[in-house]
PDB file of C-alpha atoms in Angstrom:
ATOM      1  CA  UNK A  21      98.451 -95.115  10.083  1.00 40.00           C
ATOM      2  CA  UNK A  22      97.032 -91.681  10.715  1.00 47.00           C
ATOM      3  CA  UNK A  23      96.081 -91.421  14.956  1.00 52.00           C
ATOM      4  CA  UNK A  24      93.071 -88.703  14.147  1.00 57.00           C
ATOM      5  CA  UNK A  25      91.816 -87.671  11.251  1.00 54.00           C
ATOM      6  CA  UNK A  26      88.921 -86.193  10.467  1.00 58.00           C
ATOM      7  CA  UNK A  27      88.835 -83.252   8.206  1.00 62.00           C
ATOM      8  CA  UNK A  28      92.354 -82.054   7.491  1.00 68.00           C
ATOM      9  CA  UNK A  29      93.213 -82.114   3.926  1.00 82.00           C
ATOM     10  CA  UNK A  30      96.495 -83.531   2.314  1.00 86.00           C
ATOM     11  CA  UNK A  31      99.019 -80.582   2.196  1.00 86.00           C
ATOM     12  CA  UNK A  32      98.214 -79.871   6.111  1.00 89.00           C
ATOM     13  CA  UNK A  33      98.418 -83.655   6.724  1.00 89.00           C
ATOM     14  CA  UNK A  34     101.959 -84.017   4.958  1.00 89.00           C
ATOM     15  CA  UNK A  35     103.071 -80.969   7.139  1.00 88.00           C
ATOM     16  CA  UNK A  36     102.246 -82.251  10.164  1.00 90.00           C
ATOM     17  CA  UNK A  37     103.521 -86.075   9.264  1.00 90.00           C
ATOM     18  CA  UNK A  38     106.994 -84.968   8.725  1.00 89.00           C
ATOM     19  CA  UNK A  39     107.572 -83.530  12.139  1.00 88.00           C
ATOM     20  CA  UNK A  40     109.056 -85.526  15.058  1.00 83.00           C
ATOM     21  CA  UNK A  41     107.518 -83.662  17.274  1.00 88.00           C
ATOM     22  CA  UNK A  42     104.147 -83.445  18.599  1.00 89.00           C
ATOM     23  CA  UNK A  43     101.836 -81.937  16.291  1.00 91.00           C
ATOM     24  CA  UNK A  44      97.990 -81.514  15.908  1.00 92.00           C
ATOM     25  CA  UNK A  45      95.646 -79.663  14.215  1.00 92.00           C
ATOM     26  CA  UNK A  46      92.832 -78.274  15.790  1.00 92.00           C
ATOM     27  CA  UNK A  47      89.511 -76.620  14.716  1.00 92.00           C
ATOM     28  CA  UNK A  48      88.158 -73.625  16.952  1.00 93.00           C
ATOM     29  CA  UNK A  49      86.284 -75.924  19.488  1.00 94.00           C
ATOM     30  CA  UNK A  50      89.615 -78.061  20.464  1.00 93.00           C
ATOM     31  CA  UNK A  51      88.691 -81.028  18.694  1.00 91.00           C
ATOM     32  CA  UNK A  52      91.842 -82.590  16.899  1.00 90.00           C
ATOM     33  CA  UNK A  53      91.407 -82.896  12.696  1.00 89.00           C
ATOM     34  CA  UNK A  54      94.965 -84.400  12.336  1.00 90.00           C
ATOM     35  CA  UNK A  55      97.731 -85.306  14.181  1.00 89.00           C
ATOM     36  CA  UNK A  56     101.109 -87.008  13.530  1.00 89.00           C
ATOM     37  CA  UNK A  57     102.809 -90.186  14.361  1.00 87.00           C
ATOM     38  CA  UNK A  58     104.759 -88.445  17.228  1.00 86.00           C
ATOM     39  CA  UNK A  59     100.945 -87.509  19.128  1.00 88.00           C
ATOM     40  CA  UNK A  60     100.056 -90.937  18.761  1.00 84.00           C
ATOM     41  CA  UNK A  61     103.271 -92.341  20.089  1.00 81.00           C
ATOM     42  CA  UNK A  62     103.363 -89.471  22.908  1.00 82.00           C
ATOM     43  CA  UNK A  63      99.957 -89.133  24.171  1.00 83.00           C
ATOM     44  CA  UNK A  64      98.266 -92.380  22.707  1.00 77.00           C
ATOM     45  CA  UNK A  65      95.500 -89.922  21.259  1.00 70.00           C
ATOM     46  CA  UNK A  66      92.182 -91.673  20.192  1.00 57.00           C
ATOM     47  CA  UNK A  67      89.903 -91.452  17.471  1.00 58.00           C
ATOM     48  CA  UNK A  68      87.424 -89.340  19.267  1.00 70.00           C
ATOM     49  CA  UNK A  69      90.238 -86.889  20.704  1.00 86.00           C
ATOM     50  CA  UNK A  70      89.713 -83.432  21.914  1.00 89.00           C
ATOM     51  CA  UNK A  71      91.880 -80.988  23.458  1.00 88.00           C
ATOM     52  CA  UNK A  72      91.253 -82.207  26.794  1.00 88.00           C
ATOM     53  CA  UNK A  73      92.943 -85.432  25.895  1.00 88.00           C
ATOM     54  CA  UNK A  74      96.408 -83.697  26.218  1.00 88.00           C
ATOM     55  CA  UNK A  75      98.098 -84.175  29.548  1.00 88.00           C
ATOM     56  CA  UNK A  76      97.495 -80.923  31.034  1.00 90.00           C
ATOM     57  CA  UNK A  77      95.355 -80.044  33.841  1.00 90.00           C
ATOM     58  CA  UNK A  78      92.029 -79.226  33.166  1.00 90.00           C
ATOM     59  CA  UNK A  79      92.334 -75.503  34.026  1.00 89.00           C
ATOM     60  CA  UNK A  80      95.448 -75.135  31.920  1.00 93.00           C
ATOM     61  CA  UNK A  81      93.396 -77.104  29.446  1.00 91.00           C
ATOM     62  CA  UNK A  82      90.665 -74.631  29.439  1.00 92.00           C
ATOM     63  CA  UNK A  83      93.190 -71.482  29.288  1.00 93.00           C
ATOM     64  CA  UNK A  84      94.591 -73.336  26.068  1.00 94.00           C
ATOM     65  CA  UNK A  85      90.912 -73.787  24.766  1.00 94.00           C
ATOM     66  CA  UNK A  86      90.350 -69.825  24.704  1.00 93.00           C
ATOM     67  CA  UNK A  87      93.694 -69.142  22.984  1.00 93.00           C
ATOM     68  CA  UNK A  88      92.689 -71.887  20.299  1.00 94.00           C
ATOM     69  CA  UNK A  89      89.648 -70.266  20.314  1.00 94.00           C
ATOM     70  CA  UNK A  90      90.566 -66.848  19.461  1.00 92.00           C
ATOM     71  CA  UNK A  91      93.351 -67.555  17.188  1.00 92.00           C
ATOM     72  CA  UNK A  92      91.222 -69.810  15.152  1.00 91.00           C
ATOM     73  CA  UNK A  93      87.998 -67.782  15.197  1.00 89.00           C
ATOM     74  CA  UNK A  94      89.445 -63.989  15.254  1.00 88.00           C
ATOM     75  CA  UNK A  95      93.154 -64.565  13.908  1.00 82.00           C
ATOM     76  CA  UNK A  96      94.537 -62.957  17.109  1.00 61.00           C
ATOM     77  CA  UNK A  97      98.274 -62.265  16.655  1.00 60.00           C
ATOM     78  CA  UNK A  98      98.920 -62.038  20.159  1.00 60.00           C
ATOM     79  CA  UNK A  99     100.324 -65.307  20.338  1.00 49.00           C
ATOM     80  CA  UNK A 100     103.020 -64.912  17.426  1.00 59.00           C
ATOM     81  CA  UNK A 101     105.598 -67.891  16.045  1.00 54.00           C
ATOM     82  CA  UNK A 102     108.160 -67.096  18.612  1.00 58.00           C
ATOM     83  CA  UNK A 103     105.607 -66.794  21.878  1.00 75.00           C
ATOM     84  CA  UNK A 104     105.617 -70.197  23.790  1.00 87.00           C
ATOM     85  CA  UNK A 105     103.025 -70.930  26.229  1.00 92.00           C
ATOM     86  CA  UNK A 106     103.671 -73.097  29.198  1.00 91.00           C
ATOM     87  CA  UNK A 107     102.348 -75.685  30.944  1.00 91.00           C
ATOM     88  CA  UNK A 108     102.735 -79.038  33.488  1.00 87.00           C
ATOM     89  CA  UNK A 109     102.427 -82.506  32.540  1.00 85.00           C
ATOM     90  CA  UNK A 110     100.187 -83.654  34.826  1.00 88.00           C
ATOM     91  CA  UNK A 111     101.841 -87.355  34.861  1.00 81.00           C
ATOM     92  CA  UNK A 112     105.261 -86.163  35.285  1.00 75.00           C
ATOM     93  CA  UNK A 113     105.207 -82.685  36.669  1.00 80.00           C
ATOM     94  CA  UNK A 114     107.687 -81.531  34.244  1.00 79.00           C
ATOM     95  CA  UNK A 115     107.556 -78.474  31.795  1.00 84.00           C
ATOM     96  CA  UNK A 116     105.160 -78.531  28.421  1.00 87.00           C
ATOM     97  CA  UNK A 117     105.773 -76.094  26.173  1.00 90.00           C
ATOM     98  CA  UNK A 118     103.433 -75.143  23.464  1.00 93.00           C
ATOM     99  CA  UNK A 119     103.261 -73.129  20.667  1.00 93.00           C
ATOM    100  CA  UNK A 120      99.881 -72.538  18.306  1.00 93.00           C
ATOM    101  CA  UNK A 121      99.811 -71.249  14.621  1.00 92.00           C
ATOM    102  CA  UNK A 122      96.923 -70.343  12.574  1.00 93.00           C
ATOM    103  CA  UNK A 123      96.440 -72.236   9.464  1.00 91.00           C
ATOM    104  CA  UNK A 124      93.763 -71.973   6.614  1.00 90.00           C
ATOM    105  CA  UNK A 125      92.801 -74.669   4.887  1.00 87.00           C
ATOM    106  CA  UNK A 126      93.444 -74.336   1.565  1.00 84.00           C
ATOM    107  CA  UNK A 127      90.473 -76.376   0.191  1.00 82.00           C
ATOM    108  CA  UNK A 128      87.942 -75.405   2.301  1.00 85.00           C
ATOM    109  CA  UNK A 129      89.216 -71.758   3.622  1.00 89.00           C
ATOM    110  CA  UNK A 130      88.533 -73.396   7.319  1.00 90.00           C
ATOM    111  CA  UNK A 131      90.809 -71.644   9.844  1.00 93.00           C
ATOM    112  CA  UNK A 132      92.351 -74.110  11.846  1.00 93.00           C
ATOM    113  CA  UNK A 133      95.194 -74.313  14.468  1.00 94.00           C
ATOM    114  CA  UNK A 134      98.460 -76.090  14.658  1.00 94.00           C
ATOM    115  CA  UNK A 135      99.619 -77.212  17.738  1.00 94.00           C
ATOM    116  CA  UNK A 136     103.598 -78.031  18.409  1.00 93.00           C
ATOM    117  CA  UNK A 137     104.612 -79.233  21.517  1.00 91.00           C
ATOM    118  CA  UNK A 138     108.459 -80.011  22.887  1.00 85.00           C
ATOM    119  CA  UNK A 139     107.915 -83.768  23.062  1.00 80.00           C
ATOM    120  CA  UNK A 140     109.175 -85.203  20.595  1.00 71.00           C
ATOM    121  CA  UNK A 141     108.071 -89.289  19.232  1.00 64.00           C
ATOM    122  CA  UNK A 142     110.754 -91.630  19.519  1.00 69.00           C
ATOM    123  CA  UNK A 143     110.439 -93.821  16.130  1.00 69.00           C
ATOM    124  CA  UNK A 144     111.111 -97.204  16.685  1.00 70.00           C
ATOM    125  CA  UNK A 145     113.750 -97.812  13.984  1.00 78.00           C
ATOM    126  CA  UNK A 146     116.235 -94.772  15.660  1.00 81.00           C
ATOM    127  CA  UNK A 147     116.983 -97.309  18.793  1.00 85.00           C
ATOM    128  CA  UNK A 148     118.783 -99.976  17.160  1.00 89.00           C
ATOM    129  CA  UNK A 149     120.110 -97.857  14.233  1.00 90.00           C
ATOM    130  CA  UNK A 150     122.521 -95.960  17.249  1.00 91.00           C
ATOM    131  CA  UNK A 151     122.979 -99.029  19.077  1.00 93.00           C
ATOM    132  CA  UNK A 152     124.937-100.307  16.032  1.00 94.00           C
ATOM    133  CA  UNK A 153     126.662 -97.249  15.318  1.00 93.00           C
ATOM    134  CA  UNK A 154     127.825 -96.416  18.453  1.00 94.00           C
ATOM    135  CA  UNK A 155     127.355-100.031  19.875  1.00 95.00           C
ATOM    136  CA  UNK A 156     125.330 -99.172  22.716  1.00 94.00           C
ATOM    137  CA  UNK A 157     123.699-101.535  24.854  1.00 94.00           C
ATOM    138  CA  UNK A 158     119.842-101.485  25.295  1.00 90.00           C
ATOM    139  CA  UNK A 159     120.183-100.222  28.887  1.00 92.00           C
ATOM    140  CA  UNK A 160     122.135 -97.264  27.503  1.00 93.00           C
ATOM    141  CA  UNK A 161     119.653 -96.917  24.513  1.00 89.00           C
ATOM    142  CA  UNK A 162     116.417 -96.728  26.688  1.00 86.00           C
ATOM    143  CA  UNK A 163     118.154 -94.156  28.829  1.00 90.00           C
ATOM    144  CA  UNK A 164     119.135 -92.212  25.914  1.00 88.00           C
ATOM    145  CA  UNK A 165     115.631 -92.486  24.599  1.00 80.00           C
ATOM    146  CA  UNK A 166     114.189 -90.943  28.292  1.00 79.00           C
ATOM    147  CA  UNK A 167     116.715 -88.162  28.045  1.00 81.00           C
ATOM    148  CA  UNK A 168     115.469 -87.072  24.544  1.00 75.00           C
ATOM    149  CA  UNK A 169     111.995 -87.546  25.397  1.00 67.00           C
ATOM    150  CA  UNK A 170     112.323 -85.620  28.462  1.00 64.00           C
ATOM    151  CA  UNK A 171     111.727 -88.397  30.923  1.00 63.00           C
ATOM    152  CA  UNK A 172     115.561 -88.600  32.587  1.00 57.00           C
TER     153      UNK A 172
END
């Protein structure tokens, strides 16, 4: 099951399916093309989902908008692989780092962006394949799972 998508073609989709952690692509107006399992599990995102769907307050939201903006439409640089912008969750108040990359689609020349965040999805099969290997009670799984999703 693919959460959003509405233009992305299948090389961009593959790349952003194989990542555990959150992952979109975005055209130049915020609204999300793609996204992987880990966005859907994450931030529950909806067919009709935007930019302004992620859980950051709306001003942040807006200061994330121009960046996509200009990095889709103008290929700004200033915002290389390495520069991380941050924000807060507005649910839990703790840190959300992003990063954004500009991609072209190769079958339409579209320039899009891909956005990575530091959550991370928790697939459902990784719970009980540690609890047998390291025979872990649920308890002890669920509070692994908050530490690694950044909830403990």
């Amino acid at each position: 099951m693919t959460p959003c998508r509405r233009e992305a073609d299948d090389a961009l989709h593959n790349e952003l399916a194989r990542r555990m952690q959150v992952t979109v692509a975005l055209d130049e107006t915020g609204n999300v093309l793609d996204s992987n399992m880990a966005a859907k599990t994450v931030y529950d995102l909806a067919t009709d989902c935007t930019l302004m769907d992620l859980p950051i307050a709306p001003s942040d939201a807006a200061r994330l908008q121009d960046k996509v903006s200009d990095l889709a439409r103008n290929g700004d640089r200033r915002n290389s692989a390495n520069d991380v912008l941050r924000f807060r969750h507005v649910e839990s108040d703790r840190p959300l780092l992003v990063r954004l990359e500009r991609y072209v689609q190769p079958s339409t020349q579209r320039p899009l962006v891909i956005l990575r965040t530091n959550d991370i999805g928790w697939p459902a099969h990784v719970g009980p394949i540690l609890q047998d290997l390291y025979d872990l009670s649920r308890a002890e799984m669920d509070i692994i799972r908050r530490m690694v999703e950044g909830l403990e």
